[in-house]
mmCIF file of C-alpha atoms in Angstrom:
data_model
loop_
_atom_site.group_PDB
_atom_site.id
_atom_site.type_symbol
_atom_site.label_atom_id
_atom_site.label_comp_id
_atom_site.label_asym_id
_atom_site.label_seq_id
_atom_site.Cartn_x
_atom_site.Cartn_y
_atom_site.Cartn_z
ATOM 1 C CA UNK A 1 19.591 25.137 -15.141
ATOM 2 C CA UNK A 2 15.921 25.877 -16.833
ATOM 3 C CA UNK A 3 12.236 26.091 -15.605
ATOM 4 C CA UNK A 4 10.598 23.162 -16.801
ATOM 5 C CA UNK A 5 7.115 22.168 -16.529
ATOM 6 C CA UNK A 6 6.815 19.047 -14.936
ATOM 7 C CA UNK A 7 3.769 16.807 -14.498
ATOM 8 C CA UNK A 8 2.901 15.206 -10.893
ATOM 9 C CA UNK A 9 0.623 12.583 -10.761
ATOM 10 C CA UNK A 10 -1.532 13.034 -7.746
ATOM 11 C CA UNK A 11 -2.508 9.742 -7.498
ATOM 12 C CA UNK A 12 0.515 7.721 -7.570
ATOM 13 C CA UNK A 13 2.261 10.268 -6.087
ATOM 14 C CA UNK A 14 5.136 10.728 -8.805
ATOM 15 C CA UNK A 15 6.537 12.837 -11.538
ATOM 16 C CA UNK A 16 6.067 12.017 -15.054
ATOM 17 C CA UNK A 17 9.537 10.904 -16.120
ATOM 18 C CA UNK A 18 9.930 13.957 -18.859
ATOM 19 C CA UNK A 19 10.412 17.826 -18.390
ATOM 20 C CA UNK A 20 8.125 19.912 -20.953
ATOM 21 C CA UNK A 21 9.511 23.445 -21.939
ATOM 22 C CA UNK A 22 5.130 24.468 -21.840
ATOM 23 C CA UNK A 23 2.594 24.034 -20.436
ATOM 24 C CA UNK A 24 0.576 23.040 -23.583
ATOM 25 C CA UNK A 25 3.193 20.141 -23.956
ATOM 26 C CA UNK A 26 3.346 19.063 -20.843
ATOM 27 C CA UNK A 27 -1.051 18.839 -20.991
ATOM 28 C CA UNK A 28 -0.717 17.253 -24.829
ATOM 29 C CA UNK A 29 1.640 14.207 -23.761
ATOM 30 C CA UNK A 30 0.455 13.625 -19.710
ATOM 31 C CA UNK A 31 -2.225 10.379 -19.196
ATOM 32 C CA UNK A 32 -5.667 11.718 -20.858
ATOM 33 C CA UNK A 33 -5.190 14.552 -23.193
ATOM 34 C CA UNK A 34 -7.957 14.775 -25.147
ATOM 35 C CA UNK A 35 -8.787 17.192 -27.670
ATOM 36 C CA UNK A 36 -8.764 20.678 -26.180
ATOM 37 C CA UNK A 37 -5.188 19.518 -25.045
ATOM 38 C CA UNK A 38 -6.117 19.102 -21.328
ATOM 39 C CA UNK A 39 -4.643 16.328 -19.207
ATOM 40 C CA UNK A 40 -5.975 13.942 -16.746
ATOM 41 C CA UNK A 41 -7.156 15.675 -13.788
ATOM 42 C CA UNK A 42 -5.020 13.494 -11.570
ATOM 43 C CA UNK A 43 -1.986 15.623 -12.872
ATOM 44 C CA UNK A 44 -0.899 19.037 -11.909
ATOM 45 C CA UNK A 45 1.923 20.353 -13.824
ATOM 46 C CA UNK A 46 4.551 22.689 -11.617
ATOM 47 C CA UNK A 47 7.411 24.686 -12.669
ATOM 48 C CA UNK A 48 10.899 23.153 -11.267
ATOM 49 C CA UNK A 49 13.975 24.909 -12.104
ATOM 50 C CA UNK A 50 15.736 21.136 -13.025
ATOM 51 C CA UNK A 51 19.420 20.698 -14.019
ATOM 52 C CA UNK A 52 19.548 16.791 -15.094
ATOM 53 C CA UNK A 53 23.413 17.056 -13.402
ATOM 54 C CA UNK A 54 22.100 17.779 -10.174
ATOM 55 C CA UNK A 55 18.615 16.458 -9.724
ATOM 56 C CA UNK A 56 17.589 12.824 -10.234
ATOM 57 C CA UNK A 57 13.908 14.147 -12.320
ATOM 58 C CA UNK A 58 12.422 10.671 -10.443
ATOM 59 C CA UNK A 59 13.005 12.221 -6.980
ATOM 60 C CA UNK A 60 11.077 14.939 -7.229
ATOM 61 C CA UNK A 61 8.125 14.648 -4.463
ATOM 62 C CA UNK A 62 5.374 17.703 -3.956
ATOM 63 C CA UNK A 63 6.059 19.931 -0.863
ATOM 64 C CA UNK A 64 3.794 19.516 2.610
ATOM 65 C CA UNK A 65 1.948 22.680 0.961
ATOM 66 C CA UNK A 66 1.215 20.503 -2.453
ATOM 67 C CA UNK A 67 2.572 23.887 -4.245
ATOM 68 C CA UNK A 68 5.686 23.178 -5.654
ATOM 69 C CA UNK A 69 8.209 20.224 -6.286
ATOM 70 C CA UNK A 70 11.039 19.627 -4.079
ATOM 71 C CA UNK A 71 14.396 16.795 -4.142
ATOM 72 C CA UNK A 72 14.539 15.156 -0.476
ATOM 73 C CA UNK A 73 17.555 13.918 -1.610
ATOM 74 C CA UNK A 74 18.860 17.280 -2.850
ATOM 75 C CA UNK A 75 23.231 17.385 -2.503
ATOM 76 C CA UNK A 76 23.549 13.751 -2.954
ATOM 77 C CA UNK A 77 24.901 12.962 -6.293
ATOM 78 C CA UNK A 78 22.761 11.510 -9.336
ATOM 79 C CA UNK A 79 23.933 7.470 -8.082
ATOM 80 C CA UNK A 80 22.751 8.214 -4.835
ATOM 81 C CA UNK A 81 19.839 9.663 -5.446
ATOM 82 C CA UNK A 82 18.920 6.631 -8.242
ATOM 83 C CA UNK A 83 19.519 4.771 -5.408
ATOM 84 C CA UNK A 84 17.369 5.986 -2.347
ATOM 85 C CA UNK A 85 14.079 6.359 -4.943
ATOM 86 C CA UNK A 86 14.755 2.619 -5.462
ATOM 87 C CA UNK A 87 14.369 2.005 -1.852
ATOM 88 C CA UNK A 88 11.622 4.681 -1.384
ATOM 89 C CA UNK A 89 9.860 2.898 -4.151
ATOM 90 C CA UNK A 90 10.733 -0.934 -2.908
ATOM 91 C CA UNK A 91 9.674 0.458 0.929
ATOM 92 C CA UNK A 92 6.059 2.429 -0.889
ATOM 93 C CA UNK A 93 5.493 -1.116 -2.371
ATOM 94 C CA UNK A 94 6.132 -3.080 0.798
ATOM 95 C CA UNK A 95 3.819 -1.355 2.911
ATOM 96 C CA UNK A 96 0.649 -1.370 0.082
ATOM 97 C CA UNK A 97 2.176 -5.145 -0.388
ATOM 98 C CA UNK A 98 1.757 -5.682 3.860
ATOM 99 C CA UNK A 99 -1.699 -3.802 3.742
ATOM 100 C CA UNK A 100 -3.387 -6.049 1.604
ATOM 101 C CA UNK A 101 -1.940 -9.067 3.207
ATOM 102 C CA UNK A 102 -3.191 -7.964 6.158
ATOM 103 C CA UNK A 103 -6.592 -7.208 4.643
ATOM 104 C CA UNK A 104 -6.809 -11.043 2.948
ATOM 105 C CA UNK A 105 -5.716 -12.229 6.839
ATOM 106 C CA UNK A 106 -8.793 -10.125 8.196
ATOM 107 C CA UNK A 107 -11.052 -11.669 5.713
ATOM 108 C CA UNK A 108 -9.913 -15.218 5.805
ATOM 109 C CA UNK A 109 -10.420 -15.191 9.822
ATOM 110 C CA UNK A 110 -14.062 -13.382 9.383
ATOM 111 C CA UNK A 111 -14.902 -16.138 6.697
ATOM 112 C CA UNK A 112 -13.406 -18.822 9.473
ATOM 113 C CA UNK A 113 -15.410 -17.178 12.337
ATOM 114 C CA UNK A 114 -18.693 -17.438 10.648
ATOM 115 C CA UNK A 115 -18.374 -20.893 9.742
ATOM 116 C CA UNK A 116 -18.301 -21.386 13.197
ATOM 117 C CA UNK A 117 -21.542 -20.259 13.745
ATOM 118 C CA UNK A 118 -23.419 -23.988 13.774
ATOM 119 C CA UNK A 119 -21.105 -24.896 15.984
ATOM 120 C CA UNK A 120 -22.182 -22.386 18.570
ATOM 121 C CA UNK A 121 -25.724 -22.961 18.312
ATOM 122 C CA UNK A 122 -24.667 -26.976 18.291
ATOM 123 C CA UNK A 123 -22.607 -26.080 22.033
ATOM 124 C CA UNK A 124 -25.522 -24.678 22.681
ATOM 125 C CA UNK A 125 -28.194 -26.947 22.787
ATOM 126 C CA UNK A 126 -25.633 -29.854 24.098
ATOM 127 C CA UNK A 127 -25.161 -27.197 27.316
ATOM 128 C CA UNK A 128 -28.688 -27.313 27.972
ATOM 129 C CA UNK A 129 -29.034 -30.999 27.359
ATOM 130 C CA UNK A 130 -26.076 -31.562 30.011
ATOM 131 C CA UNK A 131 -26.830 -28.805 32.188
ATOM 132 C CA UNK A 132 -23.380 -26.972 31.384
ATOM 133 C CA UNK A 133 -21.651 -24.665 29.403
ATOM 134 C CA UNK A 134 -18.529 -27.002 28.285
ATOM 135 C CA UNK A 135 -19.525 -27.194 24.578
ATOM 136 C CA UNK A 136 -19.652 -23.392 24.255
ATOM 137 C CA UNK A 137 -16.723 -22.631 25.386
ATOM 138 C CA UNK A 138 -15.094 -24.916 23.553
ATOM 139 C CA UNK A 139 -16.300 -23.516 20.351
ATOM 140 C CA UNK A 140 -15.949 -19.770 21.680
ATOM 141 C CA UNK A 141 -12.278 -20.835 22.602
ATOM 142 C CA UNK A 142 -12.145 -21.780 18.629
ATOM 143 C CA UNK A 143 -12.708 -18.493 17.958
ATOM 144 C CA UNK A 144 -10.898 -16.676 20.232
ATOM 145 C CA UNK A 145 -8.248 -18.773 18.902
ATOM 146 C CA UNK A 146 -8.548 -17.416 14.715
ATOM 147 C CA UNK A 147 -8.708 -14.186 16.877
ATOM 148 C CA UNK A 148 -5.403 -14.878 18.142
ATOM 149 C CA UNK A 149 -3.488 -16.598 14.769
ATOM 150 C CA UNK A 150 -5.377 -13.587 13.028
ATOM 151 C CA UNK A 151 -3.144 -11.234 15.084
ATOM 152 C CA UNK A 152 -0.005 -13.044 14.934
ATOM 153 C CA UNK A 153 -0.418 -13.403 11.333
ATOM 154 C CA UNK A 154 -0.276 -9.373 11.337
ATOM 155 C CA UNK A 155 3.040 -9.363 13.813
ATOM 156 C CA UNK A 156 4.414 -11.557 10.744
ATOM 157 C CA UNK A 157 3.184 -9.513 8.068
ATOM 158 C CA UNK A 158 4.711 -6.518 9.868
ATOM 159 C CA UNK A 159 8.110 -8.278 9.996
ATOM 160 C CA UNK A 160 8.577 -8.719 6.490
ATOM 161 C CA UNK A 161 11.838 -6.659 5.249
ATOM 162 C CA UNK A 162 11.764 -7.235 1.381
ATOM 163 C CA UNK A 163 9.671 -7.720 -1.501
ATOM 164 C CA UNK A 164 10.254 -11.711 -2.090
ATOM 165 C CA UNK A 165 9.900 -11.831 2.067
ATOM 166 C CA UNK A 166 6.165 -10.151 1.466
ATOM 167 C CA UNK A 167 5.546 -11.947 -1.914
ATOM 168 C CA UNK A 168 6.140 -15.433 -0.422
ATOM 169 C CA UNK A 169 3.878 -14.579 2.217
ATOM 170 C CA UNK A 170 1.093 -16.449 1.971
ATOM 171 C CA UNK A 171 -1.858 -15.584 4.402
ATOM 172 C CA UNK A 172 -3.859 -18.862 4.288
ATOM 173 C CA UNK A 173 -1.233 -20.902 5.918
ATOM 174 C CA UNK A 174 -1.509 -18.634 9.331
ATOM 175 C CA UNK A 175 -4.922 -20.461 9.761
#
């Protein structure tokens, strides 16, 4: 086992895939070094004592203090480890996957709601013509009722297991 300096990206909360025996290497070959040798400021490089028998380097995850790297998967052996960061990865990839589904269903039901608008004011002036209220809430119902595919369209999203179940997903045909 050595100290190595290892680079975590911040951002995409990971570990470069390479161990550095400096600091000035690990700055020179990380995302943005520039000329005074000083890497993008979404890395941080930490020390990690790493033996490559023990620890899989892609595991690696920054403590709950952001101070230090840590294994969650430390005394399972190298296949095992591979193997839960491919599911951590697959489930990280699902849920940003599921949130931007749900996003495009919010914004499809918002686009459908609006163009309901003229039919509101339409109900509206046929109410007063007929002395009721029938032709609004029949178009408020038509709302309430994108309201209610908008929601189950979430409950769908939220079911989805794997990647091809979320990439076949396809958020217009809930409407």
């Amino acid at each position: 086992m050595a100290i190595k300096k290892i680079g975590y990206d911040k951002i995409n909360k990971t570990v470069c895939g390479i161990t550095f025996d400096t600091e000035l290497q690990a700055k020179t070959h990380l995302p943005g070094a520039g000329p005074a040798d000083e890497c993008d400021s979404n890395w941080v490089i930490l020390d990690f004592d790493h033996d490559p028998t023990v620890d899989y380097l892609t595991a690696l995850e920054l403590n709950a203090d952001g101070t230090a790297l840590v294994n969650p998967f430390a005394g399972k052996t190298i296949d095992e480890q591979v193997a839960l960061v491919e599911k951590r990865d697959s489930d990280t990839k699902i849920k940003k996957l599921k949130g931007q589904l749900k996003h495009q269903v919010k914004i499809i039901a918002k686009d459908k709601i609006q163009e309901l608008k003229w039919k509101i004011d339409r109900a509206k002036d046929i109410d007063a013509l007929n002395g009721n209220n029938d032709a609004l809430r029949a178009a408020y119902q038509e709302r309430e009722d994108i309201r209610v595919k908008s929601n189950a369209a979430d409950t769908a999203i939220e079911a989805l297991a794997t990647l091809d179940e979320v990439y076949a997903y396809d958020p217009k045909k809930a409407f």
